[in-house]
Amino acid sequence: MRFHETIHGVYFDDLDAFHILHNARYLLLFEHAIGSFWRQLGWGGVLDFNSNPDQYHLVRANSLDYQRPVIGTGQVRVRVWVERLGRTSLTFGLRVMPLDEDIEHATGRRTVVRVDPESKRPVPWTDSFRAEIAPYCAHIDAEAGA
């Protein structure tokens, strides 16, 4: 299984009163890493739902677990992969790590759901999207109805 990894700066204004990365900043790190992942797949620039209907998806849930604080300014790595690809949903796995060790500062998940642009109701991912994202998936539901 492949993953996508980015390096992000941690700046003074990202820190709380204890000089620890503020808890809310982890979600921003996840957001930036997922955005970088989509750009790697060619989804950068202006969204075009006619040529790529899979771009129309909404966040259903975020979860975050803190293991070890990021102390002070510097840089961290954020790793993203797809934990599960369902019929209409996709769950990302995320890790925040130091540059020099594969230990976790935090782990998280984000689930998105592909929806119809007009009705906002869930619709299945396209076959072409499923094929493109498959190398990044830890688990793909076996049947289209899952």
Short mmCIF file of C-alpha atoms in Angstrom, two decimals:
data_model
loop_
_atom_site.label_atom_id
_atom_site.label_comp_id
_atom_site.label_asym_id
_atom_site.label_seq_id
_atom_site.Cartn_x
_atom_site.Cartn_y
_atom_site.Cartn_z
CA MET A 1 0.00 0.00 0.00
CA ARG A 2 1.29 3.43 -0.96
CA PHE A 3 1.06 6.56 1.15
CA HIS A 4 1.56 10.25 0.50
CA GLU A 5 3.72 12.31 2.83
CA THR A 6 4.29 16.03 3.19
CA ILE A 7 6.51 18.18 5.39
CA HIS A 8 4.94 21.12 7.20
CA GLY A 9 6.41 23.94 9.23
CA VAL A 10 5.38 24.54 12.83
CA TYR A 11 5.53 28.25 13.55
CA PHE A 12 5.34 30.36 16.70
CA ASP A 13 1.69 31.27 16.08
CA ASP A 14 0.84 27.53 15.88
CA LEU A 15 1.84 27.04 19.51
CA ASP A 16 -0.22 27.29 22.67
CA ALA A 17 0.83 29.00 25.93
CA PHE A 18 3.01 25.98 26.81
CA HIS A 19 4.93 26.21 23.48
CA ILE A 20 3.22 23.00 22.29
CA LEU A 21 1.52 22.68 18.91
CA HIS A 22 -2.07 23.79 19.57
CA ASN A 23 -4.55 20.92 19.38
CA ALA A 24 -6.62 22.61 16.65
CA ARG A 25 -3.59 22.92 14.35
CA TYR A 26 -3.42 19.16 13.83
CA LEU A 27 -6.63 19.26 11.80
CA LEU A 28 -5.07 21.98 9.64
CA LEU A 29 -2.01 19.79 9.10
CA PHE A 30 -4.34 16.97 8.04
CA GLU A 31 -6.22 19.33 5.71
CA HIS A 32 -2.98 20.46 4.03
CA ALA A 33 -1.71 16.89 3.62
CA ILE A 34 -4.99 15.69 2.11
CA GLY A 35 -4.97 18.68 -0.25
CA SER A 36 -1.44 17.76 -1.32
CA PHE A 37 -2.58 14.16 -1.85
CA TRP A 38 -5.42 15.30 -4.13
CA ARG A 39 -3.02 17.55 -6.08
CA GLN A 40 -0.70 14.57 -6.58
CA LEU A 41 -3.65 12.79 -8.19
CA GLY A 42 -4.13 15.75 -10.55
CA TRP A 43 -6.98 17.45 -8.70
CA GLY A 44 -5.28 20.83 -8.36
CA GLY A 45 -6.69 24.12 -9.55
CA VAL A 46 -10.30 24.85 -10.33
CA LEU A 47 -12.80 22.10 -9.57
CA ASP A 48 -14.56 20.73 -12.63
CA PHE A 49 -17.36 18.36 -11.65
CA ASN A 50 -18.27 17.68 -15.28
CA SER A 51 -14.89 16.16 -16.11
CA ASN A 52 -14.28 14.74 -12.61
CA PRO A 53 -17.53 14.05 -10.72
CA ASP A 54 -15.61 12.40 -7.85
CA GLN A 55 -14.38 15.83 -6.79
CA TYR A 56 -17.79 16.56 -5.29
CA HIS A 57 -17.51 15.05 -1.85
CA LEU A 58 -18.18 16.30 1.67
CA VAL A 59 -16.47 15.64 4.99
CA ARG A 60 -18.55 13.35 7.16
CA ALA A 61 -16.24 12.97 10.16
CA ASN A 62 -12.83 13.82 11.59
CA SER A 63 -11.18 12.07 14.51
CA LEU A 64 -7.87 12.75 16.16
CA ASP A 65 -5.79 11.05 18.85
CA TYR A 66 -2.80 12.77 20.46
CA GLN A 67 0.12 10.55 21.46
CA ARG A 68 3.09 12.86 21.99
CA PRO A 69 3.24 16.67 21.87
CA VAL A 70 5.06 18.63 19.20
CA ILE A 71 7.15 21.03 21.26
CA GLY A 72 8.35 24.33 19.81
CA THR A 73 8.82 25.43 16.23
CA GLY A 74 10.28 23.29 13.48
CA GLN A 75 8.92 20.81 10.98
CA VAL A 76 6.78 17.67 11.04
CA ARG A 77 5.83 15.02 8.50
CA VAL A 78 2.21 14.23 7.79
CA ARG A 79 1.42 10.89 6.18
CA VAL A 80 -1.89 10.16 4.47
CA TRP A 81 -3.32 6.97 2.95
CA VAL A 82 -6.76 5.49 2.43
CA GLU A 83 -7.80 3.18 5.26
CA ARG A 84 -11.04 2.17 3.59
CA LEU A 85 -12.73 2.78 0.27
CA GLY A 86 -16.44 2.01 0.38
CA ARG A 87 -19.18 2.39 -2.20
CA THR A 88 -19.81 6.09 -1.47
CA SER A 89 -17.32 6.88 1.32
CA LEU A 90 -13.57 7.02 1.75
CA THR A 91 -11.71 7.09 5.06
CA PHE A 92 -8.23 8.57 5.18
CA GLY A 93 -5.66 7.48 7.75
CA LEU A 94 -3.30 10.21 8.96
CA ARG A 95 -0.13 10.39 11.05
CA VAL A 96 1.88 13.37 12.29
CA MET A 97 5.52 12.41 12.90
CA PRO A 98 8.88 14.09 13.45
CA LEU A 99 11.23 14.31 10.47
CA ASP A 100 13.74 11.83 11.83
CA GLU A 101 11.62 9.09 13.45
CA ASP A 102 8.61 6.95 12.58
CA ILE A 103 6.90 7.65 15.90
CA GLU A 104 3.54 9.33 16.16
CA HIS A 105 2.75 12.72 17.56
CA ALA A 106 -0.87 12.19 16.53
CA THR A 107 -3.04 9.92 14.43
CA GLY A 108 -6.33 10.69 12.80
CA ARG A 109 -9.03 9.77 10.36
CA ARG A 110 -11.19 11.71 7.98
CA THR A 111 -14.18 10.23 6.22
CA VAL A 112 -15.56 11.88 3.10
CA VAL A 113 -18.67 10.93 1.15
CA ARG A 114 -19.15 11.43 -2.56
CA VAL A 115 -22.45 13.22 -3.14
CA ASP A 116 -24.58 14.31 -6.05
CA PRO A 117 -23.99 18.08 -6.60
CA GLU A 118 -27.71 18.86 -6.74
CA SER A 119 -29.39 16.49 -4.29
CA LYS A 120 -26.41 16.29 -1.88
CA ARG A 121 -27.26 12.59 -1.46
CA PRO A 122 -24.50 9.93 -1.46
CA VAL A 123 -23.59 8.43 -4.84
CA PRO A 124 -20.99 5.75 -5.70
CA TRP A 125 -17.42 6.60 -6.59
CA THR A 126 -16.70 6.11 -10.28
CA ASP A 127 -14.82 3.03 -11.45
CA SER A 128 -11.98 5.21 -12.77
CA PHE A 129 -11.56 6.87 -9.36
CA ARG A 130 -11.60 3.49 -7.59
CA ALA A 131 -8.85 2.23 -9.92
CA GLU A 132 -6.73 5.38 -9.49
CA ILE A 133 -6.89 5.40 -5.70
CA ALA A 134 -6.58 1.62 -5.19
CA PRO A 135 -2.76 1.63 -4.66
CA TYR A 136 -3.23 3.92 -1.62
CA CYS A 137 -5.94 1.75 -0.04
CA ALA A 138 -5.49 -0.54 2.94
CA HIS A 139 -9.02 -1.93 2.46
CA ILE A 140 -11.41 -1.79 -0.48
CA ASP A 141 -14.95 -3.05 0.00
CA ALA A 142 -15.33 -6.12 -2.19
CA GLU A 143 -18.72 -5.37 -3.61
CA ALA A 144 -20.18 -2.17 -5.01
CA GLY A 145 -23.08 -2.30 -2.56
CA ALA A 146 -20.80 -2.03 0.49
#
